[in-house]
Amino acid sequence: MLQTTSPTEARIPHADGVTAEEFRAALARLAAGVVLVTAHDPDDGPRGEDVGMTATAFLSVSLDPPLVMVSVRNDSRMEELLARQPLWAVSLLAESQRQIAGRFAMKGRLSDRLLFEDLPHDRGELSGSPLVRGALAVLECRTEQRVVAGDHTLFIGRVLKAAASTTESGPLTYFRGRYRHLS
């Protein structure tokens, strides 16, 4: 009898066999840091508009050169803006900043203007993007590469400026579908 697959290949389930629910449940077991990604859209209105999104798919890519990556849902306001605006910022949220993460994770909002209105922030010197006060660290980035990956786009950014706070606060994390803090 002619065998078309090796015994090892026969035991490995094909990716098409994984349901969205199974995938989501498995990856919910991965703890992730929570960040607020921001950018300034100079073309939206007379003074422009700030855009923000909560992300847990954020990581360091390279030390030399300093690169980070964030995964952004395709067809979102942030994806559309970062496709044409190369400068953006990231605020690594502290455990006390759970409310900020929740505000910017809301789907279907019309404008971010109100979300930034009472948010204590400074404007990035290089990116012009909002940087959250009290964050554990803030980064200003310039997109170096975009990679479409399924229903998301990966934005790889060169870190142009970085600052870490002196706070002893722990990071805000996301685990099993909820915001958490380290204890």
Short mmCIF file of C-alpha atoms in Angstrom, two decimals:
data_model
loop_
_atom_site.label_atom_id
_atom_site.label_comp_id
_atom_site.label_asym_id
_atom_site.label_seq_id
_atom_site.Cartn_x
_atom_site.Cartn_y
_atom_site.Cartn_z
CA MET A 1 0.00 0.00 0.00
CA LEU A 2 1.28 3.46 -0.94
CA GLN A 3 1.51 5.83 2.02
CA THR A 4 1.09 9.54 1.15
CA THR A 5 1.83 10.94 4.61
CA SER A 6 4.38 9.96 7.22
CA PRO A 7 3.14 8.63 10.57
CA THR A 8 4.21 11.94 12.16
CA GLU A 9 2.24 14.02 9.66
CA ALA A 10 -0.88 11.92 10.23
CA ARG A 11 -0.90 12.86 13.95
CA ILE A 12 -0.63 16.61 13.39
CA PRO A 13 -4.10 18.16 12.93
CA HIS A 14 -4.43 20.59 10.06
CA ALA A 15 -4.89 24.25 10.98
CA ASP A 16 -8.28 24.28 9.26
CA GLY A 17 -9.49 21.89 11.96
CA VAL A 18 -9.13 24.49 14.72
CA THR A 19 -12.27 26.47 15.43
CA ALA A 20 -12.18 30.14 16.41
CA GLU A 21 -13.50 29.18 19.86
CA GLU A 22 -10.78 26.55 20.40
CA PHE A 23 -8.10 28.97 19.25
CA ARG A 24 -9.43 31.78 21.46
CA ALA A 25 -9.71 29.50 24.52
CA ALA A 26 -6.17 28.21 24.10
CA LEU A 27 -4.58 31.63 23.59
CA ALA A 28 -6.55 33.12 26.50
CA ARG A 29 -4.11 31.14 28.69
CA LEU A 30 -1.25 33.36 27.50
CA ALA A 31 -0.77 36.35 29.82
CA ALA A 32 0.03 39.56 27.96
CA GLY A 33 0.98 43.09 28.87
CA VAL A 34 -1.52 45.80 27.99
CA VAL A 35 -0.57 48.90 26.02
CA LEU A 36 -2.32 51.89 24.54
CA VAL A 37 -1.25 52.54 20.94
CA THR A 38 -1.87 56.11 19.81
CA ALA A 39 -1.41 58.19 16.69
CA HIS A 40 -2.32 61.69 15.59
CA ASP A 41 -4.27 62.13 12.36
CA PRO A 42 -3.34 65.60 11.08
CA ASP A 43 -5.86 65.33 8.21
CA ASP A 44 -8.95 64.88 10.42
CA GLY A 45 -10.44 68.29 11.10
CA PRO A 46 -8.78 71.67 11.51
CA ARG A 47 -6.50 70.53 14.38
CA GLY A 48 -6.40 66.86 13.53
CA GLU A 49 -7.63 64.06 15.75
CA ASP A 50 -5.98 61.60 18.11
CA VAL A 51 -6.72 57.89 17.70
CA GLY A 52 -6.06 55.18 20.27
CA MET A 53 -6.48 51.46 20.72
CA THR A 54 -5.79 48.98 23.49
CA ALA A 55 -3.47 46.16 22.46
CA THR A 56 -2.14 43.00 24.04
CA ALA A 57 -0.37 41.77 20.90
CA PHE A 58 2.67 44.00 21.36
CA LEU A 59 6.28 42.92 21.67
CA SER A 60 9.92 43.79 21.34
CA VAL A 61 11.39 42.59 18.03
CA SER A 62 15.00 43.76 17.97
CA LEU A 63 17.53 45.61 20.10
CA ASP A 64 19.72 46.74 17.19
CA PRO A 65 17.97 48.53 15.66
CA PRO A 66 15.34 49.03 18.37
CA LEU A 67 12.13 47.60 16.90
CA VAL A 68 8.71 46.77 18.33
CA MET A 69 5.63 45.22 16.78
CA VAL A 70 1.91 45.68 17.30
CA SER A 71 -0.91 43.69 15.72
CA VAL A 72 -3.83 45.82 14.51
CA ARG A 73 -7.20 44.54 13.27
CA ASN A 74 -7.67 45.09 9.53
CA ASP A 75 -10.28 47.67 8.52
CA SER A 76 -10.07 49.39 11.92
CA ARG A 77 -9.58 53.13 12.32
CA MET A 78 -6.05 52.54 13.65
CA GLU A 79 -5.08 50.27 10.75
CA GLU A 80 -6.33 52.83 8.26
CA LEU A 81 -4.43 55.65 9.99
CA LEU A 82 -1.14 53.75 10.43
CA ALA A 83 -1.25 52.76 6.76
CA ARG A 84 -0.72 56.44 5.87
CA GLN A 85 0.73 57.96 9.06
CA PRO A 86 4.13 56.44 9.90
CA LEU A 87 4.50 58.00 13.37
CA TRP A 88 2.80 56.50 16.42
CA ALA A 89 3.31 55.94 20.13
CA VAL A 90 2.85 53.27 22.77
CA SER A 91 2.12 53.69 26.48
CA LEU A 92 2.81 50.57 28.58
CA LEU A 93 -0.07 50.68 31.04
CA ALA A 94 0.33 50.30 34.80
CA GLU A 95 -1.97 48.05 36.83
CA SER A 96 -3.86 51.15 38.05
CA GLN A 97 -4.75 52.09 34.45
CA ARG A 98 -7.32 49.37 33.80
CA GLN A 99 -10.02 51.97 33.06
CA ILE A 100 -7.91 53.46 30.24
CA ALA A 101 -7.48 50.03 28.67
CA GLY A 102 -11.22 49.40 28.84
CA ARG A 103 -12.14 52.75 27.30
CA PHE A 104 -9.97 52.26 24.24
CA ALA A 105 -10.96 48.59 23.80
CA MET A 106 -14.60 49.50 23.07
CA LYS A 107 -15.70 48.45 19.60
CA GLY A 108 -17.84 50.60 17.32
CA ARG A 109 -17.09 53.97 18.84
CA LEU A 110 -17.55 56.93 16.52
CA SER A 111 -14.70 59.14 17.69
CA ASP A 112 -11.77 58.98 20.08
CA ARG A 113 -11.96 62.72 20.78
CA LEU A 114 -14.06 62.25 23.93
CA LEU A 115 -11.87 59.39 25.16
CA PHE A 116 -8.80 61.63 25.13
CA GLU A 117 -10.60 64.69 26.51
CA ASP A 118 -10.18 63.85 30.21
CA LEU A 119 -7.24 61.46 29.86
CA PRO A 120 -4.08 62.87 31.48
CA HIS A 121 -1.52 62.77 28.68
CA ASP A 122 1.34 64.62 27.08
CA ARG A 123 2.03 64.95 23.38
CA GLY A 124 5.01 63.07 21.99
CA GLU A 125 7.78 65.37 20.84
CA LEU A 126 8.53 63.33 17.70
CA SER A 127 5.24 61.62 16.87
CA GLY A 128 2.74 64.21 18.07
CA SER A 129 0.81 61.27 19.56
CA PRO A 130 -0.71 61.17 23.05
CA LEU A 131 1.49 59.59 25.75
CA VAL A 132 -0.42 58.50 28.86
CA ARG A 133 0.79 60.08 32.11
CA GLY A 134 1.57 57.49 34.76
CA ALA A 135 2.33 54.75 32.22
CA LEU A 136 5.22 52.42 33.08
CA ALA A 137 7.01 53.47 29.90
CA VAL A 138 6.30 55.37 26.69
CA LEU A 139 7.72 54.84 23.21
CA GLU A 140 7.55 56.92 20.05
CA CYS A 141 7.85 54.89 16.85
CA ARG A 142 8.04 55.12 13.09
CA THR A 143 6.66 52.29 10.96
CA GLU A 144 9.45 50.37 9.23
CA GLN A 145 7.39 47.51 7.86
CA ARG A 146 3.77 46.34 7.55
CA VAL A 147 2.86 42.68 7.23
CA VAL A 148 -0.70 41.56 6.52
CA ALA A 149 -1.38 38.45 8.59
CA GLY A 150 -4.91 37.06 8.31
CA ASP A 151 -7.43 39.51 9.74
CA HIS A 152 -4.70 41.71 11.26
CA THR A 153 -1.76 43.78 10.07
CA LEU A 154 1.53 43.67 11.95
CA PHE A 155 3.17 47.09 12.23
CA ILE A 156 6.87 46.90 12.96
CA GLY A 157 8.13 50.23 14.24
CA ARG A 158 11.55 51.66 14.93
CA VAL A 159 11.65 53.15 18.41
CA LEU A 160 12.70 56.77 18.04
CA LYS A 161 12.38 57.72 21.68
CA ALA A 162 11.76 55.76 24.89
CA ALA A 163 11.24 56.78 28.49
CA ALA A 164 10.57 54.61 31.55
CA SER A 165 8.86 55.91 34.67
CA THR A 166 10.33 55.56 38.13
CA THR A 167 7.08 54.16 39.56
CA GLU A 168 7.15 50.89 41.46
CA SER A 169 3.73 49.96 40.05
CA GLY A 170 3.32 46.65 38.28
CA PRO A 171 2.10 46.20 34.70
CA LEU A 172 -1.51 45.81 33.66
CA THR A 173 -1.88 42.33 32.19
CA TYR A 174 -4.59 40.47 30.30
CA PHE A 175 -5.26 36.81 31.08
CA ARG A 176 -8.26 34.54 30.46
CA GLY A 177 -10.35 37.38 29.07
CA ARG A 178 -9.82 39.82 31.96
CA TYR A 179 -7.45 42.59 32.97
CA ARG A 180 -5.24 41.48 35.86
CA HIS A 181 -2.30 42.67 37.90
CA LEU A 182 0.68 40.72 39.12
CA SER A 183 0.58 39.72 42.75
#
